[in-house]
Amino acid sequence: MSVNADLNGSIAVGLLSAPLPSRIISAITDAGGEARFVGGMVRDAVLLHDKSDHPGDIDMATTLHPDDVVRVLKGAGLRVIPTGIAHGTVTVVAPQNPPHPSPQTPGPVVELTTLREDITTDGRHAEVRFGTDWTEDARRRDFTINSMSLDHHGKLHDPFGGLADLKAGIVRFVGDAETRIREDYLRIMRFFRFYSRFGKTAPDAEAMQAITLLAEHLDRISGERMGHEMRGIMAAGHLPGLKAMMRAGVDRLIAPGGFKLDGMQALVALKGFDAPMLRLGFIIAGADRQATATRLRLSRREARQLALADDAVDAGSLEGGDWQQQAWPLLRSGEQAPEDLASRYAMSAIRQSGTVDQAAYRRLNEWHLPVMPLGGDDIRERGVPAGEGIGVILRRIEAEWAASGFQLSRDDLLKKLDDILATE
């Protein structure tokens, strides 16, 4: 089926008028081939129909063989990088001045792939052959909402009803769900990521049946790929999606004890609390955190975020007028930043009272930790020998400084120090 992409003309304006894609389309058309926008960027362009900007990632497909793509586009003065040419994919970059753009200003990039058909699959990778049939290429894509393409006339090609599914909030596989999952088991996680982003109805029954049957095969998928999908799932904060994962048993492949969603709705509603691994840490058991961090190949920062849920605080003490005095001792070691304490507060508040004081959370998140204008060197200069005694004195002065609301000046603190030393 083909439908006019006439959503206020925005798809045509935002995509077809972009300089680099226009040059690619022109060169390939002149060579007797065809190039279209494909996949997720078409899906997102439909969703962004009220904006004139095209999505940031530009994915295109073509009927030309990869070798011909390289020849034709280089002949048109474009830079062509054979990033995945064995699978038909090249990266096309507009000529720059200087010729190699900096990381700060990389310039426009298009991922261009020759139409393909899967020959064999092993659950992780596929052997493909190149083709010229747009419907067959769309048939190998995972979900109907990702199977649409947009041609250079501004016409949306939708052979599997992706537009209707997108509007209805339905995520379903192209063709038989079990077959599609067996081709690449990561599609289980991708289903939940896309359902968490676009789903408006109950999850597709056929998909859930196939996922439940095949979920155990996720152990064949690398931690990096699993982690990428899990970040997207948690960033969406979509409770129906998390519940669907639990029904299919997928949560226990992420954390042995599974997910516990008590309080998650309040946490997702908290503005600013959107770090994926903070959210994940909140819904898994403390005993599972190391196993989960290892399974998902998390960075050190993400692993620390995962563990923050175990570091409870007295939430009520951080909601009163003396919150700064209460917060400062929790941060004085410098091991955590104020935003970490804000996260600890939010999770503790939900567990202790079921709600979060948004103002208290915002204050902690935006707080610039004060630095006491007196240190150990000042104490040593007054003849106190190095050792535990300096720390004891410093903590006494810190307590008075905090009690003043951090208002005591350096001169005030030096006088306090002299008073303490005079009584020692």
CSV table of C-alpha atoms in Angstrom, one decimal:
chain,number,residue,atom,x,y,z
A,1,MET,CA,0.0,0.0,0.0
A,2,SER,CA,1.2,3.5,-0.7
A,3,VAL,CA,-0.2,6.6,0.9
A,4,ASN,CA,0.6,10.3,0.4
A,5,ALA,CA,2.8,11.6,3.2
A,6,ASP,CA,0.8,14.8,3.4
A,7,LEU,CA,1.0,15.5,7.1
A,8,ASN,CA,1.2,19.3,6.7
A,9,GLY,CA,3.9,18.6,4.1
A,10,SER,CA,6.4,18.2,7.0
A,11,ILE,CA,7.8,14.9,6.0
A,12,ALA,CA,8.6,16.1,2.5
A,13,VAL,CA,9.9,19.4,3.8
A,14,GLY,CA,12.0,17.9,6.6
A,15,LEU,CA,13.4,14.9,4.8
A,16,LEU,CA,13.3,15.4,1.1
A,17,SER,CA,14.8,19.0,1.2
A,18,ALA,CA,17.7,18.0,3.4
A,19,PRO,CA,20.9,18.7,1.3
A,20,LEU,CA,22.8,15.4,1.7
A,21,PRO,CA,19.8,13.1,1.2
A,22,SER,CA,18.8,15.1,-1.8
A,23,ARG,CA,22.2,14.7,-3.4
A,24,ILE,CA,22.2,10.9,-2.7
A,25,ILE,CA,18.7,10.6,-4.2
A,26,SER,CA,19.7,12.6,-7.3
A,27,ALA,CA,22.9,10.6,-7.9
A,28,ILE,CA,21.2,7.2,-7.5
A,29,THR,CA,18.2,8.1,-9.6
A,30,ASP,CA,20.5,9.3,-12.4
A,31,ALA,CA,22.3,5.9,-12.2
A,32,GLY,CA,19.0,4.1,-12.8
A,33,GLY,CA,18.4,3.1,-9.1
A,34,GLU,CA,16.1,4.3,-6.4
A,35,ALA,CA,16.7,5.5,-2.9
A,36,ARG,CA,14.2,5.9,-0.1
A,37,PHE,CA,14.2,6.9,3.6
A,38,VAL,CA,13.5,3.8,5.6
A,39,GLY,CA,12.9,2.3,9.1
A,40,GLY,CA,12.8,4.2,12.3
A,41,MET,CA,13.5,7.6,10.9
A,42,VAL,CA,10.3,7.4,8.7
A,43,ARG,CA,8.4,6.3,11.8
A,44,ASP,CA,9.7,9.2,13.8
A,45,ALA,CA,9.1,11.6,11.0
A,46,VAL,CA,5.5,10.6,11.0
A,47,LEU,CA,5.3,11.3,14.8
A,48,LEU,CA,7.1,14.6,14.3
A,49,HIS,CA,4.6,15.7,11.7
A,50,ASP,CA,4.0,19.0,13.4
A,51,LYS,CA,7.7,20.0,13.1
A,52,SER,CA,9.7,21.0,10.1
A,53,ASP,CA,12.9,19.3,11.3
A,54,HIS,CA,13.8,15.8,10.1
A,55,PRO,CA,15.0,13.3,12.8
A,56,GLY,CA,18.7,13.4,13.6
A,57,ASP,CA,19.6,9.9,12.4
A,58,ILE,CA,19.2,9.5,8.6
A,59,ASP,CA,18.7,6.0,7.3
A,60,MET,CA,18.2,5.3,3.6
A,61,ALA,CA,18.0,2.2,1.4
A,62,THR,CA,18.7,1.7,-2.3
A,63,THR,CA,18.2,-0.8,-5.1
A,64,LEU,CA,21.8,-0.3,-6.3
A,65,HIS,CA,24.4,-3.0,-5.4
A,66,PRO,CA,26.9,-1.7,-2.7
A,67,ASP,CA,29.8,-1.6,-5.3
A,68,ASP,CA,27.7,0.6,-7.5
A,69,VAL,CA,26.7,2.8,-4.6
A,70,VAL,CA,30.3,3.5,-3.8
A,71,ARG,CA,31.1,4.3,-7.4
A,72,VAL,CA,28.1,6.4,-8.1
A,73,LEU,CA,28.3,8.5,-4.9
A,74,LYS,CA,32.0,9.1,-5.1
A,75,GLY,CA,31.4,10.2,-8.7
A,76,ALA,CA,28.9,12.7,-7.3
A,77,GLY,CA,31.6,14.2,-5.1
A,78,LEU,CA,30.4,12.6,-1.8
A,79,ARG,CA,32.5,10.8,0.8
A,80,VAL,CA,31.6,7.2,1.1
A,81,ILE,CA,32.9,5.1,4.1
A,82,PRO,CA,32.4,1.3,3.8
A,83,THR,CA,31.3,0.9,7.4
A,84,GLY,CA,29.4,-2.4,6.8
A,85,ILE,CA,29.7,-3.0,3.1
A,86,ALA,CA,29.7,-6.8,3.5
A,87,HIS,CA,26.1,-6.4,4.7
A,88,GLY,CA,25.4,-3.7,2.1
A,89,THR,CA,25.8,-0.6,4.4
A,90,VAL,CA,27.9,2.5,3.7
A,91,THR,CA,28.1,5.8,5.5
A,92,VAL,CA,27.8,8.8,3.3
A,93,VAL,CA,29.2,12.2,4.4
A,94,ALA,CA,28.9,15.5,2.7
A,95,PRO,CA,32.3,17.0,1.6
A,96,GLN,CA,33.6,19.2,4.4
A,97,ASN,CA,36.0,22.2,4.4
A,98,PRO,CA,38.3,21.0,6.0
A,99,PRO,CA,37.7,17.5,4.6
A,100,HIS,CA,37.6,15.8,8.0
A,101,PRO,CA,35.0,17.3,10.3
A,102,SER,CA,35.8,17.6,14.0
A,103,PRO,CA,33.9,15.5,16.6
A,104,GLN,CA,32.2,18.8,17.7
A,105,THR,CA,30.9,19.5,14.2
A,106,PRO,CA,30.6,16.2,12.5
A,107,GLY,CA,28.4,17.4,9.7
A,108,PRO,CA,25.4,15.5,8.2
A,109,VAL,CA,25.7,11.7,7.9
A,110,VAL,CA,23.5,9.1,6.1
A,111,GLU,CA,23.6,5.4,6.6
A,112,LEU,CA,22.7,3.9,3.2
A,113,THR,CA,22.0,0.2,2.8
A,114,THR,CA,21.3,-1.9,-0.3
A,115,LEU,CA,18.0,-3.8,-0.2
A,116,ARG,CA,18.4,-7.2,1.3
A,117,GLU,CA,16.8,-10.6,1.9
A,118,ASP,CA,17.8,-12.9,4.7
A,119,ILE,CA,19.2,-16.3,3.6
A,120,THR,CA,20.1,-17.8,6.9
A,121,THR,CA,19.9,-16.6,10.5
A,122,ASP,CA,21.2,-18.0,13.8
A,123,GLY,CA,19.4,-16.0,16.4
A,124,ARG,CA,22.1,-13.3,16.4
A,125,HIS,CA,23.3,-12.6,12.9
A,126,ALA,CA,21.9,-13.1,9.4
A,127,GLU,CA,23.5,-14.0,6.1
A,128,VAL,CA,21.9,-11.8,3.4
A,129,ARG,CA,21.7,-11.4,-0.4
A,130,PHE,CA,21.2,-8.1,-2.1
A,131,GLY,CA,18.0,-7.4,-4.0
A,132,THR,CA,15.8,-4.8,-5.6
A,133,ASP,CA,12.4,-5.6,-4.1
A,134,TRP,CA,11.2,-3.0,-1.5
A,135,THR,CA,8.5,-5.2,-0.1
A,136,GLU,CA,10.9,-8.1,0.5
A,137,ASP,CA,13.3,-5.7,2.3
A,138,ALA,CA,10.5,-4.4,4.4
A,139,ARG,CA,9.5,-8.0,5.2
A,140,ARG,CA,12.8,-8.7,7.0
A,141,ARG,CA,12.3,-5.7,9.4
A,142,ASP,CA,11.3,-6.4,12.9
A,143,PHE,CA,8.0,-4.5,13.5
A,144,THR,CA,5.4,-3.0,11.2
A,145,ILE,CA,6.0,0.5,12.5
A,146,ASN,CA,9.7,0.1,11.3
A,147,SER,CA,8.8,-1.3,7.9
A,148,MET,CA,7.6,2.0,6.2
A,149,SER,CA,9.6,3.8,3.5
A,150,LEU,CA,9.4,7.3,2.0
A,151,ASP,CA,10.3,7.8,-1.7
A,152,HIS,CA,11.6,11.0,-3.3
A,153,HIS,CA,8.1,12.0,-4.5
A,154,GLY,CA,7.0,12.3,-0.8
A,155,LYS,CA,5.0,9.1,-0.9
A,156,LEU,CA,4.8,6.8,2.1
A,157,HIS,CA,5.1,3.1,1.3
A,158,ASP,CA,3.5,1.0,4.0
A,159,PRO,CA,3.2,-2.7,2.9
A,160,PHE,CA,2.4,-4.1,6.4
A,161,GLY,CA,0.1,-1.5,7.9
A,162,GLY,CA,2.8,0.3,10.0
A,163,LEU,CA,1.1,3.7,9.9
A,164,ALA,CA,-2.2,2.4,11.2
A,165,ASP,CA,-0.3,0.5,14.0
A,166,LEU,CA,1.7,3.6,14.9
A,167,LYS,CA,-1.5,5.7,15.2
A,168,ALA,CA,-3.2,3.0,17.3
A,169,GLY,CA,-0.2,2.4,19.5
A,170,ILE,CA,0.3,-1.2,18.4
A,171,VAL,CA,3.7,-2.8,18.2
A,172,ARG,CA,3.6,-6.1,16.3
A,173,PHE,CA,6.1,-8.1,14.3
A,174,VAL,CA,6.1,-8.2,10.6
A,175,GLY,CA,4.8,-11.7,9.8
A,176,ASP,CA,5.0,-14.6,12.2
A,177,ALA,CA,6.3,-13.4,15.6
A,178,GLU,CA,8.1,-16.6,16.6
A,179,THR,CA,9.9,-16.8,13.2
A,180,ARG,CA,11.0,-13.2,13.5
A,181,ILE,CA,12.4,-13.7,17.0
A,182,ARG,CA,14.3,-16.8,16.1
A,183,GLU,CA,16.1,-14.8,13.5
A,184,ASP,CA,17.5,-12.5,16.2
A,185,TYR,CA,16.6,-13.0,19.8
A,186,LEU,CA,17.4,-9.4,20.6
A,187,ARG,CA,14.0,-8.6,19.0
A,188,ILE,CA,12.5,-9.7,22.4
A,189,MET,CA,14.1,-6.7,24.0
A,190,ARG,CA,13.4,-4.5,21.1
A,191,PHE,CA,9.8,-5.4,21.3
A,192,PHE,CA,9.6,-4.1,24.9
A,193,ARG,CA,11.6,-1.0,24.1
A,194,PHE,CA,9.3,0.0,21.2
A,195,TYR,CA,6.2,-1.0,23.2
A,196,SER,CA,7.4,1.1,26.1
A,197,ARG,CA,7.8,4.1,23.7
A,198,PHE,CA,4.8,3.7,21.4
A,199,GLY,CA,2.4,1.2,23.0
A,200,LYS,CA,-1.1,2.5,23.8
A,201,THR,CA,-3.0,-0.8,24.1
A,202,ALA,CA,-2.3,-4.2,25.7
A,203,PRO,CA,0.8,-5.8,24.2
A,204,ASP,CA,0.2,-7.9,21.1
A,205,ALA,CA,-0.9,-11.4,22.1
A,206,GLU,CA,1.0,-13.2,19.4
A,207,ALA,CA,4.2,-11.4,20.3
A,208,MET,CA,3.8,-12.1,24.0
A,209,GLN,CA,3.2,-15.8,23.3
A,210,ALA,CA,6.3,-16.1,21.2
A,211,ILE,CA,8.4,-14.0,23.6
A,212,THR,CA,7.4,-16.2,26.6
A,213,LEU,CA,8.3,-19.3,24.6
A,214,LEU,CA,11.7,-18.0,23.5
A,215,ALA,CA,12.8,-15.7,26.3
A,216,GLU,CA,15.4,-18.1,27.6
A,217,HIS,CA,17.4,-17.6,24.4
A,218,LEU,CA,18.3,-14.1,25.5
A,219,ASP,CA,21.3,-15.6,27.2
A,220,ARG,CA,22.9,-15.8,23.7
A,221,ILE,CA,22.8,-12.0,23.4
A,222,SER,CA,25.8,-9.9,24.4
A,223,GLY,CA,25.6,-7.7,27.5
A,224,GLU,CA,26.3,-4.6,25.5
A,225,ARG,CA,23.3,-5.2,23.2
A,226,MET,CA,21.1,-6.1,26.2
A,227,GLY,CA,22.2,-3.0,28.1
A,228,HIS,CA,21.4,-0.7,25.1
A,229,GLU,CA,17.9,-2.0,24.9
A,230,MET,CA,17.4,-1.9,28.7
A,231,ARG,CA,18.4,1.7,28.8
A,232,GLY,CA,15.7,2.6,26.3
A,233,ILE,CA,13.1,0.6,28.2
A,234,MET,CA,13.9,2.3,31.5
A,235,ALA,CA,14.2,5.7,30.0
A,236,ALA,CA,10.6,5.4,28.7
A,237,GLY,CA,9.4,4.7,32.3
A,238,HIS,CA,6.4,2.8,30.8
A,239,LEU,CA,4.8,0.6,33.5
A,240,PRO,CA,2.7,-1.5,31.2
A,241,GLY,CA,5.9,-2.4,29.3
A,242,LEU,CA,7.6,-3.4,32.5
A,243,LYS,CA,4.6,-5.5,33.6
A,244,ALA,CA,4.6,-7.2,30.2
A,245,MET,CA,8.3,-8.1,30.7
A,246,MET,CA,7.3,-9.6,34.0
A,247,ARG,CA,4.5,-11.6,32.5
A,248,ALA,CA,6.8,-13.1,29.9
A,249,GLY,CA,9.5,-13.8,32.5
A,250,VAL,CA,12.0,-11.5,30.9
A,251,ASP,CA,12.6,-9.5,34.0
A,252,ARG,CA,14.3,-12.5,35.7
A,253,LEU,CA,16.8,-12.6,32.9
A,254,ILE,CA,17.8,-9.1,33.8
A,255,ALA,CA,17.7,-9.6,37.6
A,256,PRO,CA,17.4,-13.0,39.1
A,257,GLY,CA,14.7,-11.9,41.6
A,258,GLY,CA,12.7,-10.1,38.9
A,259,PHE,CA,11.2,-6.6,39.1
A,260,LYS,CA,9.2,-5.1,42.0
A,261,LEU,CA,7.2,-2.2,40.8
A,262,ASP,CA,5.8,-0.8,44.1
A,263,GLY,CA,6.3,2.9,44.0
A,264,MET,CA,7.6,3.0,40.5
A,265,GLN,CA,4.7,5.1,39.2
A,266,ALA,CA,5.5,7.9,41.7
A,267,LEU,CA,9.2,7.7,40.7
A,268,VAL,CA,8.5,7.9,37.0
A,269,ALA,CA,6.2,10.9,37.6
A,270,LEU,CA,9.0,12.8,39.4
A,271,LYS,CA,10.4,15.4,37.0
A,272,GLY,CA,14.1,15.0,36.5
A,273,PHE,CA,14.4,11.5,37.8
A,274,ASP,CA,15.0,9.9,34.5
A,275,ALA,CA,18.4,8.2,34.5
A,276,PRO,CA,17.7,4.6,33.3
A,277,MET,CA,19.9,2.8,35.8
A,278,LEU,CA,18.5,4.8,38.8
A,279,ARG,CA,15.1,3.6,37.8
A,280,LEU,CA,16.2,0.0,37.3
A,281,GLY,CA,18.0,0.0,40.6
A,282,PHE,CA,14.8,1.0,42.3
A,283,ILE,CA,12.8,-2.0,41.0
A,284,ILE,CA,15.4,-4.8,41.5
A,285,ALA,CA,16.6,-6.4,44.8
A,286,GLY,CA,19.8,-5.3,46.3
A,287,ALA,CA,21.2,-8.9,46.1
A,288,ASP,CA,20.7,-8.7,42.3
A,289,ARG,CA,22.6,-5.5,41.6
A,290,GLN,CA,26.0,-7.0,40.9
A,291,ALA,CA,24.6,-9.7,38.6
A,292,THR,CA,22.5,-7.2,36.7
A,293,ALA,CA,25.5,-4.8,36.3
A,294,THR,CA,27.6,-7.6,35.0
A,295,ARG,CA,24.8,-9.0,32.6
A,296,LEU,CA,24.2,-5.6,31.1
A,297,ARG,CA,27.9,-4.6,31.0
A,298,LEU,CA,27.2,-1.3,32.8
A,299,SER,CA,29.7,1.4,33.1
A,300,ARG,CA,31.1,2.2,36.6
A,301,ARG,CA,28.8,5.2,36.8
A,302,GLU,CA,25.8,3.2,35.9
A,303,ALA,CA,26.7,0.5,38.4
A,304,ARG,CA,26.9,3.1,41.1
A,305,GLN,CA,23.5,4.5,40.0
A,306,LEU,CA,22.1,1.0,40.2
A,307,ALA,CA,23.3,0.7,43.8
A,308,LEU,CA,22.0,4.1,45.1
A,309,ALA,CA,18.6,2.6,45.8
A,310,ASP,CA,20.2,0.7,48.7
A,311,ASP,CA,21.7,3.8,50.2
A,312,ALA,CA,18.6,5.0,52.2
A,313,VAL,CA,18.3,8.3,54.0
A,314,ASP,CA,15.8,9.8,56.4
A,315,ALA,CA,13.6,11.5,53.8
A,316,GLY,CA,11.7,13.6,56.3
A,317,SER,CA,14.9,15.2,57.6
A,318,LEU,CA,15.7,16.6,54.1
A,319,GLU,CA,12.3,18.2,53.6
A,320,GLY,CA,12.4,20.7,56.5
A,321,GLY,CA,13.8,24.2,56.9
A,322,ASP,CA,17.2,22.9,58.0
A,323,TRP,CA,17.6,20.6,55.0
A,324,GLN,CA,21.0,22.0,54.2
A,325,GLN,CA,22.4,21.2,57.6
A,326,GLN,CA,20.9,17.7,57.4
A,327,ALA,CA,22.2,17.1,53.8
A,328,TRP,CA,25.7,18.4,54.3
A,329,PRO,CA,27.1,15.6,56.5
A,330,LEU,CA,25.8,13.1,54.0
A,331,LEU,CA,28.0,14.7,51.3
A,332,ARG,CA,31.0,16.0,53.1
A,333,SER,CA,33.2,13.1,52.2
A,334,GLY,CA,32.9,14.1,48.5
A,335,GLU,CA,32.1,10.5,47.4
A,336,GLN,CA,28.7,11.5,46.2
A,337,ALA,CA,27.3,14.6,44.4
A,338,PRO,CA,24.2,16.5,45.4
A,339,GLU,CA,22.3,14.9,42.6
A,340,ASP,CA,23.1,11.5,44.0
A,341,LEU,CA,21.7,12.5,47.3
A,342,ALA,CA,18.6,13.8,45.5
A,343,SER,CA,18.1,10.4,44.0
A,344,ARG,CA,18.6,8.7,47.3
A,345,TYR,CA,16.1,11.1,48.9
A,346,ALA,CA,13.5,10.4,46.2
A,347,MET,CA,13.7,6.6,46.4
A,348,SER,CA,13.8,6.7,50.2
A,349,ALA,CA,10.8,9.1,50.3
A,350,ILE,CA,8.7,6.8,48.2
A,351,ARG,CA,9.6,3.8,50.3
A,352,GLN,CA,9.0,5.6,53.6
A,353,SER,CA,5.9,7.6,52.8
A,354,GLY,CA,4.8,6.8,49.3
A,355,THR,CA,5.3,10.3,48.0
A,356,VAL,CA,8.1,12.7,47.1
A,357,ASP,CA,8.3,16.4,47.9
A,358,GLN,CA,9.1,17.8,44.4
A,359,ALA,CA,10.5,21.0,45.9
A,360,ALA,CA,12.8,19.1,48.2
A,361,TYR,CA,14.0,16.9,45.4
A,362,ARG,CA,14.6,19.9,43.1
A,363,ARG,CA,16.5,21.8,45.9
A,364,LEU,CA,18.8,18.8,46.5
A,365,ASN,CA,19.3,18.3,42.8
A,366,GLU,CA,20.3,21.9,42.2
A,367,TRP,CA,22.3,22.5,45.3
A,368,HIS,CA,25.9,23.7,45.1
A,369,LEU,CA,27.6,22.1,48.0
A,370,PRO,CA,29.2,24.8,50.2
A,371,VAL,CA,33.0,24.5,50.9
A,372,MET,CA,34.1,25.4,54.5
A,373,PRO,CA,36.6,28.2,54.3
A,374,LEU,CA,38.9,26.5,56.8
A,375,GLY,CA,40.8,23.2,56.6
A,376,GLY,CA,43.3,20.9,58.2
A,377,ASP,CA,46.3,23.1,57.2
A,378,ASP,CA,44.9,26.0,59.3
A,379,ILE,CA,44.9,23.6,62.3
A,380,ARG,CA,48.4,22.4,61.6
A,381,GLU,CA,49.7,25.9,61.3
A,382,ARG,CA,48.6,26.5,64.9
A,383,GLY,CA,50.9,23.7,66.1
A,384,VAL,CA,48.5,20.8,66.2
A,385,PRO,CA,50.5,17.6,65.2
A,386,ALA,CA,49.3,15.5,62.3
A,387,GLY,CA,47.0,12.7,63.2
A,388,GLU,CA,43.5,12.0,64.3
A,389,GLY,CA,43.4,15.1,66.5
A,390,ILE,CA,43.1,17.3,63.5
A,391,GLY,CA,40.1,15.4,62.2
A,392,VAL,CA,38.4,15.6,65.6
A,393,ILE,CA,38.9,19.4,65.7
A,394,LEU,CA,37.8,19.8,62.1
A,395,ARG,CA,34.6,18.0,62.6
A,396,ARG,CA,33.8,20.2,65.7
A,397,ILE,CA,34.2,23.3,63.6
A,398,GLU,CA,32.3,21.8,60.7
A,399,ALA,CA,29.4,21.1,63.0
A,400,GLU,CA,29.3,24.8,64.2
A,401,TRP,CA,29.6,26.0,60.6
A,402,ALA,CA,26.7,23.8,59.4
A,403,ALA,CA,24.6,24.9,62.4
A,404,SER,CA,25.0,28.5,61.3
A,405,GLY,CA,23.5,27.7,58.0
A,406,PHE,CA,27.0,27.8,56.5
A,407,GLN,CA,27.2,31.6,57.2
A,408,LEU,CA,30.2,31.7,59.5
A,409,SER,CA,33.1,33.4,57.7
A,410,ARG,CA,36.7,32.3,57.7
A,411,ASP,CA,37.6,34.8,60.4
A,412,ASP,CA,34.7,33.5,62.5
A,413,LEU,CA,35.9,29.9,62.0
A,414,LEU,CA,39.5,30.8,62.9
A,415,LYS,CA,38.2,32.4,66.1
A,416,LYS,CA,36.3,29.2,66.8
A,417,LEU,CA,39.5,27.2,66.2
A,418,ASP,CA,41.5,29.4,68.6
A,419,ASP,CA,38.8,29.0,71.3
A,420,ILE,CA,38.9,25.2,70.9
A,421,LEU,CA,42.7,25.1,71.1
A,422,ALA,CA,42.6,27.3,74.2
A,423,THR,CA,40.5,24.8,76.1
A,424,GLU,CA,42.5,21.7,75.0
